Amino acid sequence: MELLKQKILSEGRVIGKDILKVDSFLNHQIDVALFNEIGKEFKRRFFDKKVTKILTIEASGIAIACIAAQYFKVPVVFAKKTESRNLDQETYESEAYSFTKQKTYSIRVSKRYMAKQDHILIIDDFLANGKAAQALIDIVHQAGAALAGVGIVIEKGFQNGGEILRSQNVQVESLAIVKSLEENQILFK
Ligand code: 5GP
């Protein structure tokens, strides 16, 4: 997606060798007009897939998923990272190792909001080693629901998440694939 790539090139900052910081439009401040184009593009890429719900993970996935959901005309469910007395007792749970935070965390979704009749499209901001996506897929499987695919805004192609998911025959659609962040340079595939 050319518009997204241009935005990454003009505003993205490289941290170390493998982290891309895009706080000015994706992870802190939000460019709503760009998100609108991202939502349309996800709809275009998954036009032939039956989708009854979009699943994402808090926090950054929520805004992306909500805007995309307007094109799919389905609800959004977001997996929660924190335990809360507000959350239903009956939940699907999974675990993921966070590459950026360097720790394992649990995610949970109330059983009330996912059923075996559902066709789930997973949407997230980044795909690195695929741990967050794998944990979301695990929850879809626990619910007995069908996985329509995985939509990612930025995939880091030099990490292996995309390869693992595609080898499992998951339709992964990444709107920008970064090939390398070496020497402070952002290169796309
Ligand atoms: P994975 O689970 O695929 O290893 O990592 C994906 C998650 O880690 C994303 O949801 C995102 O929050 C975070 N993440 C991984 N790499 C980056 C990065 O380079 N930049 C940002 N902003 N987040 C990242």
PDB file of C-alpha atoms and ligand atoms in Angstrom:
ATOM      1  CA  MET A   1       0.000   0.000   0.000  1.00  0.00           C
ATOM      2  CA  GLU A   2       1.889   3.001  -1.346  1.00  0.00           C
ATOM      3  CA  LEU A   3       0.332   5.655   0.914  1.00  0.00           C
ATOM      4  CA  LEU A   4       1.304   3.652   3.997  1.00  0.00           C
ATOM      5  CA  LYS A   5       4.847   3.064   2.760  1.00  0.00           C
ATOM      6  CA  GLN A   6       5.333   6.787   2.135  1.00  0.00           C
ATOM      7  CA  LYS A   7       4.068   7.549   5.638  1.00  0.00           C
ATOM      8  CA  ILE A   8       6.463   4.978   7.136  1.00  0.00           C
ATOM      9  CA  LEU A   9       9.368   6.463   5.175  1.00  0.00           C
ATOM     10  CA  SER A  10       8.588  10.034   6.155  1.00  0.00           C
ATOM     11  CA  GLU A  11       7.682   9.500   9.830  1.00  0.00           C
ATOM     12  CA  GLY A  12       9.023   6.099  10.912  1.00  0.00           C
ATOM     13  CA  ARG A  13      12.027   5.937  13.196  1.00  0.00           C
ATOM     14  CA  VAL A  14      14.325   2.957  13.561  1.00  0.00           C
ATOM     15  CA  ILE A  15      15.247   1.866  17.082  1.00  0.00           C
ATOM     16  CA  GLY A  16      18.249  -0.447  17.164  1.00  0.00           C
ATOM     17  CA  LYS A  17      18.239  -2.999  14.363  1.00  0.00           C
ATOM     18  CA  ASP A  18      14.735  -4.366  14.550  1.00  0.00           C
ATOM     19  CA  ILE A  19      12.155  -1.969  16.009  1.00  0.00           C
ATOM     20  CA  LEU A  20      10.201   0.478  13.898  1.00  0.00           C
ATOM     21  CA  LYS A  21       8.609   3.328  15.806  1.00  0.00           C
ATOM     22  CA  VAL A  22       5.543   4.778  14.149  1.00  0.00           C
ATOM     23  CA  ASP A  23       3.999   6.603  17.086  1.00  0.00           C
ATOM     24  CA  SER A  24       3.103   9.649  15.013  1.00  0.00           C
ATOM     25  CA  PHE A  25       0.359   7.825  13.070  1.00  0.00           C
ATOM     26  CA  LEU A  26      -0.167   4.269  14.362  1.00  0.00           C
ATOM     27  CA  ASN A  27       0.824   3.563  17.955  1.00  0.00           C
ATOM     28  CA  HIS A  28       0.262   6.787  19.856  1.00  0.00           C
ATOM     29  CA  GLN A  29      -1.129   9.586  17.697  1.00  0.00           C
ATOM     30  CA  ILE A  30      -3.571   8.222  15.123  1.00  0.00           C
ATOM     31  CA  ASP A  31      -3.921   9.332  11.503  1.00  0.00           C
ATOM     32  CA  VAL A  32      -7.621   8.629  11.037  1.00  0.00           C
ATOM     33  CA  ALA A  33      -7.652   9.392   7.303  1.00  0.00           C
ATOM     34  CA  LEU A  34      -4.828   6.884   6.781  1.00  0.00           C
ATOM     35  CA  PHE A  35      -6.645   4.321   8.972  1.00  0.00           C
ATOM     36  CA  ASN A  36      -9.668   4.780   6.747  1.00  0.00           C
ATOM     37  CA  GLU A  37      -7.597   3.842   3.691  1.00  0.00           C
ATOM     38  CA  ILE A  38      -6.113   0.908   5.635  1.00  0.00           C
ATOM     39  CA  GLY A  39      -9.631  -0.290   6.473  1.00  0.00           C
ATOM     40  CA  LYS A  40     -10.662  -0.109   2.803  1.00  0.00           C
ATOM     41  CA  GLU A  41      -7.540  -1.980   1.743  1.00  0.00           C
ATOM     42  CA  PHE A  42      -8.211  -4.824   4.206  1.00  0.00           C
ATOM     43  CA  LYS A  43     -11.745  -5.100   2.806  1.00  0.00           C
ATOM     44  CA  ARG A  44     -10.341  -5.211  -0.731  1.00  0.00           C
ATOM     45  CA  ARG A  45      -7.842  -7.952   0.173  1.00  0.00           C
ATOM     46  CA  PHE A  46     -10.379 -10.106   2.002  1.00  0.00           C
ATOM     47  CA  PHE A  47     -13.325  -9.302  -0.304  1.00  0.00           C
ATOM     48  CA  ASP A  48     -14.075 -12.978  -0.978  1.00  0.00           C
ATOM     49  CA  LYS A  49     -13.892 -14.129   2.627  1.00  0.00           C
ATOM     50  CA  LYS A  50     -16.859 -14.617   4.901  1.00  0.00           C
ATOM     51  CA  VAL A  51     -16.200 -12.525   8.017  1.00  0.00           C
ATOM     52  CA  THR A  52     -18.616 -12.274  10.940  1.00  0.00           C
ATOM     53  CA  LYS A  53     -16.262 -10.679  13.450  1.00  0.00           C
ATOM     54  CA  ILE A  54     -12.906  -8.955  13.648  1.00  0.00           C
ATOM     55  CA  LEU A  55     -10.583 -10.006  16.461  1.00  0.00           C
ATOM     56  CA  THR A  56      -7.692  -7.858  17.630  1.00  0.00           C
ATOM     57  CA  ILE A  57      -5.610  -7.250  20.731  1.00  0.00           C
ATOM     58  CA  GLU A  58      -5.424  -4.193  22.941  1.00  0.00           C
ATOM     59  CA  ALA A  59      -4.276  -1.484  22.652  1.00  0.00           C
ATOM     60  CA  SER A  60      -3.036  -0.477  19.199  1.00  0.00           C
ATOM     61  CA  GLY A  61      -5.107  -3.027  17.282  1.00  0.00           C
ATOM     62  CA  ILE A  62      -8.414  -1.612  18.470  1.00  0.00           C
ATOM     63  CA  ALA A  63      -8.536   1.580  16.430  1.00  0.00           C
ATOM     64  CA  ILE A  64      -7.380  -0.168  13.248  1.00  0.00           C
ATOM     65  CA  ALA A  65      -9.926  -2.961  13.707  1.00  0.00           C
ATOM     66  CA  CYS A  66     -12.775  -0.532  14.404  1.00  0.00           C
ATOM     67  CA  ILE A  67     -12.207   1.459  11.239  1.00  0.00           C
ATOM     68  CA  ALA A  68     -11.815  -1.712   9.151  1.00  0.00           C
ATOM     69  CA  ALA A  69     -14.997  -3.108  10.718  1.00  0.00           C
ATOM     70  CA  GLN A  70     -17.025  -0.299   9.164  1.00  0.00           C
ATOM     71  CA  TYR A  71     -16.186  -1.770   5.749  1.00  0.00           C
ATOM     72  CA  PHE A  72     -16.879  -5.353   6.808  1.00  0.00           C
ATOM     73  CA  LYS A  73     -19.997  -4.268   8.745  1.00  0.00           C
ATOM     74  CA  VAL A  74     -19.198  -6.618  11.616  1.00  0.00           C
ATOM     75  CA  PRO A  75     -18.403  -6.139  15.326  1.00  0.00           C
ATOM     76  CA  VAL A  76     -14.897  -5.988  16.770  1.00  0.00           C
ATOM     77  CA  VAL A  77     -13.768  -8.048  19.747  1.00  0.00           C
ATOM     78  CA  PHE A  78     -10.452  -7.215  21.340  1.00  0.00           C
ATOM     79  CA  ALA A  79      -8.465  -9.632  23.468  1.00  0.00           C
ATOM     80  CA  LYS A  80      -7.700  -8.165  26.884  1.00  0.00           C
ATOM     81  CA  LYS A  81      -4.229  -8.234  28.334  1.00  0.00           C
ATOM     82  CA  THR A  82      -5.195  -7.387  31.887  1.00  0.00           C
ATOM     83  CA  GLU A  83      -7.284  -9.384  34.289  1.00  0.00           C
ATOM     84  CA  SER A  84     -10.262  -7.526  35.620  1.00  0.00           C
ATOM     85  CA  ARG A  85     -13.203  -8.283  37.832  1.00  0.00           C
ATOM     86  CA  ASN A  86     -15.347  -6.760  35.082  1.00  0.00           C
ATOM     87  CA  LEU A  87     -14.491  -9.501  32.639  1.00  0.00           C
ATOM     88  CA  ASP A  88     -16.791 -12.534  32.428  1.00  0.00           C
ATOM     89  CA  GLN A  89     -15.566 -15.596  34.306  1.00  0.00           C
ATOM     90  CA  GLU A  90     -15.827 -17.818  31.247  1.00  0.00           C
ATOM     91  CA  THR A  91     -12.995 -16.874  28.927  1.00  0.00           C
ATOM     92  CA  TYR A  92     -10.765 -18.301  26.249  1.00  0.00           C
ATOM     93  CA  GLU A  93      -7.158 -17.684  27.236  1.00  0.00           C
ATOM     94  CA  SER A  94      -3.820 -17.913  25.555  1.00  0.00           C
ATOM     95  CA  GLU A  95      -0.250 -16.729  26.054  1.00  0.00           C
ATOM     96  CA  ALA A  96       2.160 -14.781  23.906  1.00  0.00           C
ATOM     97  CA  TYR A  97       5.751 -13.678  24.282  1.00  0.00           C
ATOM     98  CA  SER A  98       6.135  -9.971  23.597  1.00  0.00           C
ATOM     99  CA  PHE A  99       9.104  -9.220  21.449  1.00  0.00           C
ATOM    100  CA  THR A 100       9.069  -5.510  22.300  1.00  0.00           C
ATOM    101  CA  LYS A 101       8.400  -5.904  26.057  1.00  0.00           C
ATOM    102  CA  GLN A 102      10.465  -9.097  26.350  1.00  0.00           C
ATOM    103  CA  LYS A 103       7.982 -10.896  28.552  1.00  0.00           C
ATOM    104  CA  THR A 104       5.152 -13.395  28.298  1.00  0.00           C
ATOM    105  CA  TYR A 105       1.624 -12.146  28.779  1.00  0.00           C
ATOM    106  CA  SER A 106      -1.839 -13.709  28.819  1.00  0.00           C
ATOM    107  CA  ILE A 107      -4.711 -12.632  26.629  1.00  0.00           C
ATOM    108  CA  ARG A 108      -8.374 -13.432  27.154  1.00  0.00           C
ATOM    109  CA  VAL A 109     -11.674 -13.153  25.335  1.00  0.00           C
ATOM    110  CA  SER A 110     -15.059 -13.743  26.906  1.00  0.00           C
ATOM    111  CA  LYS A 111     -16.765 -16.895  25.621  1.00  0.00           C
ATOM    112  CA  ARG A 112     -19.848 -14.745  25.175  1.00  0.00           C
ATOM    113  CA  TYR A 113     -18.325 -12.956  22.177  1.00  0.00           C
ATOM    114  CA  MET A 114     -16.983 -15.796  20.075  1.00  0.00           C
ATOM    115  CA  ALA A 115     -18.860 -18.875  18.922  1.00  0.00           C
ATOM    116  CA  LYS A 116     -18.252 -21.799  16.598  1.00  0.00           C
ATOM    117  CA  GLN A 117     -20.473 -20.224  13.912  1.00  0.00           C
ATOM    118  CA  ASP A 118     -18.109 -17.235  13.671  1.00  0.00           C
ATOM    119  CA  HIS A 119     -15.712 -16.513  10.823  1.00  0.00           C
ATOM    120  CA  ILE A 120     -12.935 -14.467  12.367  1.00  0.00           C
ATOM    121  CA  LEU A 121     -10.624 -11.988  10.701  1.00  0.00           C
ATOM    122  CA  ILE A 122      -7.637 -11.125  12.902  1.00  0.00           C
ATOM    123  CA  ILE A 123      -6.233  -7.618  12.539  1.00  0.00           C
ATOM    124  CA  ASP A 124      -3.140  -6.186  14.232  1.00  0.00           C
ATOM    125  CA  ASP A 125      -0.660  -3.350  13.859  1.00  0.00           C
ATOM    126  CA  PHE A 126       2.613  -5.297  13.543  1.00  0.00           C
ATOM    127  CA  LEU A 127       3.702  -8.812  12.703  1.00  0.00           C
ATOM    128  CA  ALA A 128       7.162  -9.700  14.009  1.00  0.00           C
ATOM    129  CA  ASN A 129       7.646 -13.242  15.334  1.00  0.00           C
ATOM    130  CA  GLY A 130       3.930 -13.934  15.113  1.00  0.00           C
ATOM    131  CA  LYS A 131       3.367 -14.651  18.808  1.00  0.00           C
ATOM    132  CA  ALA A 132       0.437 -12.267  19.210  1.00  0.00           C
ATOM    133  CA  ALA A 133      -1.199 -13.595  16.036  1.00  0.00           C
ATOM    134  CA  GLN A 134      -0.618 -17.221  17.138  1.00  0.00           C
ATOM    135  CA  ALA A 135      -2.256 -16.518  20.515  1.00  0.00           C
ATOM    136  CA  LEU A 136      -5.270 -14.949  18.764  1.00  0.00           C
ATOM    137  CA  ILE A 137      -5.495 -17.927  16.382  1.00  0.00           C
ATOM    138  CA  ASP A 138      -5.351 -20.241  19.407  1.00  0.00           C
ATOM    139  CA  ILE A 139      -8.391 -18.432  20.833  1.00  0.00           C
ATOM    140  CA  VAL A 140     -10.251 -18.775  17.511  1.00  0.00           C
ATOM    141  CA  HIS A 141      -9.519 -22.524  17.583  1.00  0.00           C
ATOM    142  CA  GLN A 142     -10.625 -22.844  21.224  1.00  0.00           C
ATOM    143  CA  ALA A 143     -13.947 -21.277  20.235  1.00  0.00           C
ATOM    144  CA  GLY A 144     -14.262 -23.736  17.351  1.00  0.00           C
ATOM    145  CA  ALA A 145     -14.679 -20.768  14.993  1.00  0.00           C
ATOM    146  CA  ALA A 146     -13.285 -20.483  11.454  1.00  0.00           C
ATOM    147  CA  LEU A 147     -10.256 -18.300  10.709  1.00  0.00           C
ATOM    148  CA  ALA A 148     -10.857 -16.041   7.694  1.00  0.00           C
ATOM    149  CA  GLY A 149      -7.309 -14.665   7.721  1.00  0.00           C
ATOM    150  CA  VAL A 150      -4.858 -12.281   9.334  1.00  0.00           C
ATOM    151  CA  GLY A 151      -4.592  -8.616   8.286  1.00  0.00           C
ATOM    152  CA  ILE A 152      -1.466  -6.748   9.364  1.00  0.00           C
ATOM    153  CA  VAL A 153      -0.561  -3.105   8.874  1.00  0.00           C
ATOM    154  CA  ILE A 154       3.242  -3.545   9.019  1.00  0.00           C
ATOM    155  CA  GLU A 155       4.992  -6.894   8.726  1.00  0.00           C
ATOM    156  CA  LYS A 156       8.677  -7.103   9.516  1.00  0.00           C
ATOM    157  CA  GLY A 157       9.679  -9.593   6.867  1.00  0.00           C
ATOM    158  CA  PHE A 158      13.077 -10.225   8.461  1.00  0.00           C
ATOM    159  CA  GLN A 159      11.363 -11.853  11.454  1.00  0.00           C
ATOM    160  CA  ASN A 160       9.662 -15.178  10.983  1.00  0.00           C
ATOM    161  CA  GLY A 161       6.019 -14.601  11.990  1.00  0.00           C
ATOM    162  CA  GLY A 162       4.747 -14.221   8.424  1.00  0.00           C
ATOM    163  CA  GLU A 163       6.573 -17.316   7.227  1.00  0.00           C
ATOM    164  CA  ILE A 164       5.214 -19.451  10.081  1.00  0.00           C
ATOM    165  CA  LEU A 165       1.607 -18.331   9.567  1.00  0.00           C
ATOM    166  CA  ARG A 166       1.729 -18.734   5.777  1.00  0.00           C
ATOM    167  CA  SER A 167       3.211 -22.220   6.180  1.00  0.00           C
ATOM    168  CA  GLN A 168       0.090 -23.029   8.214  1.00  0.00           C
ATOM    169  CA  ASN A 169      -2.003 -22.004   5.189  1.00  0.00           C
ATOM    170  CA  VAL A 170      -3.267 -18.861   6.881  1.00  0.00           C
ATOM    171  CA  GLN A 171      -4.057 -16.016   4.468  1.00  0.00           C
ATOM    172  CA  VAL A 172      -1.809 -13.250   5.782  1.00  0.00           C
ATOM    173  CA  GLU A 173      -2.267  -9.830   4.172  1.00  0.00           C
ATOM    174  CA  SER A 174       0.320  -7.257   5.216  1.00  0.00           C
ATOM    175  CA  LEU A 175      -0.117  -3.750   3.845  1.00  0.00           C
ATOM    176  CA  ALA A 176       3.597  -2.961   4.096  1.00  0.00           C
ATOM    177  CA  ILE A 177       6.387  -5.497   4.430  1.00  0.00           C
ATOM    178  CA  VAL A 178       9.681  -4.176   5.769  1.00  0.00           C
ATOM    179  CA  LYS A 179      12.655  -6.115   4.471  1.00  0.00           C
ATOM    180  CA  SER A 180      15.315  -4.532   6.640  1.00  0.00           C
ATOM    181  CA  LEU A 181      15.903  -1.798   9.225  1.00  0.00           C
ATOM    182  CA  GLU A 182      19.681  -2.086   9.214  1.00  0.00           C
ATOM    183  CA  GLU A 183      21.818   1.054   9.357  1.00  0.00           C
ATOM    184  CA  ASN A 184      18.778   3.157  10.209  1.00  0.00           C
ATOM    185  CA  GLN A 185      17.329   2.606   6.755  1.00  0.00           C
ATOM    186  CA  ILE A 186      13.813   1.388   6.135  1.00  0.00           C
ATOM    187  CA  LEU A 187      13.735  -0.954   3.146  1.00  0.00           C
ATOM    188  CA  PHE A 188      10.548  -2.570   1.841  1.00  0.00           C
ATOM    189  CA  LYS A 189      10.207  -5.962   0.236  1.00  0.00           C
TER     190      LYS A 189
HETATM  191  P1  5GP B   1       4.909 -10.612  17.409  1.00  0.00           P
HETATM  192  O1  5GP B   1       3.929 -11.168  18.396  1.00  0.00           O
HETATM  193  O2  5GP B   1       4.503 -10.839  15.979  1.00  0.00           O
HETATM  194  O3  5GP B   1       6.315 -11.038  17.691  1.00  0.00           O
HETATM  195  O4  5GP B   1       4.932  -9.043  17.632  1.00  0.00           O
HETATM  196  C1  5GP B   1       3.809  -8.294  17.300  1.00  0.00           C
HETATM  197  C2  5GP B   1       3.442  -7.330  18.373  1.00  0.00           C
HETATM  198  O5  5GP B   1       4.604  -6.729  18.957  1.00  0.00           O
HETATM  199  C3  5GP B   1       2.605  -6.223  17.768  1.00  0.00           C
HETATM  200  O6  5GP B   1       1.294  -6.315  18.238  1.00  0.00           O
HETATM  201  C4  5GP B   1       3.270  -4.938  18.239  1.00  0.00           C
HETATM  202  O7  5GP B   1       2.551  -4.413  19.310  1.00  0.00           O
HETATM  203  C5  5GP B   1       4.614  -5.332  18.762  1.00  0.00           C
HETATM  204  N1  5GP B   1       5.731  -5.033  17.835  1.00  0.00           N
HETATM  205  C6  5GP B   1       6.614  -5.934  17.323  1.00  0.00           C
HETATM  206  N2  5GP B   1       7.550  -5.334  16.591  1.00  0.00           N
HETATM  207  C7  5GP B   1       7.278  -4.020  16.620  1.00  0.00           C
HETATM  208  C8  5GP B   1       7.922  -2.864  16.042  1.00  0.00           C
HETATM  209  O8  5GP B   1       8.949  -2.921  15.341  1.00  0.00           O
HETATM  210  N3  5GP B   1       7.341  -1.667  16.294  1.00  0.00           N
HETATM  211  C9  5GP B   1       6.208  -1.545  17.049  1.00  0.00           C
HETATM  212  N4  5GP B   1       5.716  -0.302  17.221  1.00  0.00           N
HETATM  213  N5  5GP B   1       5.587  -2.600  17.624  1.00  0.00           N
HETATM  214  C10 5GP B   1       6.115  -3.830  17.415  1.00  0.00           C
END
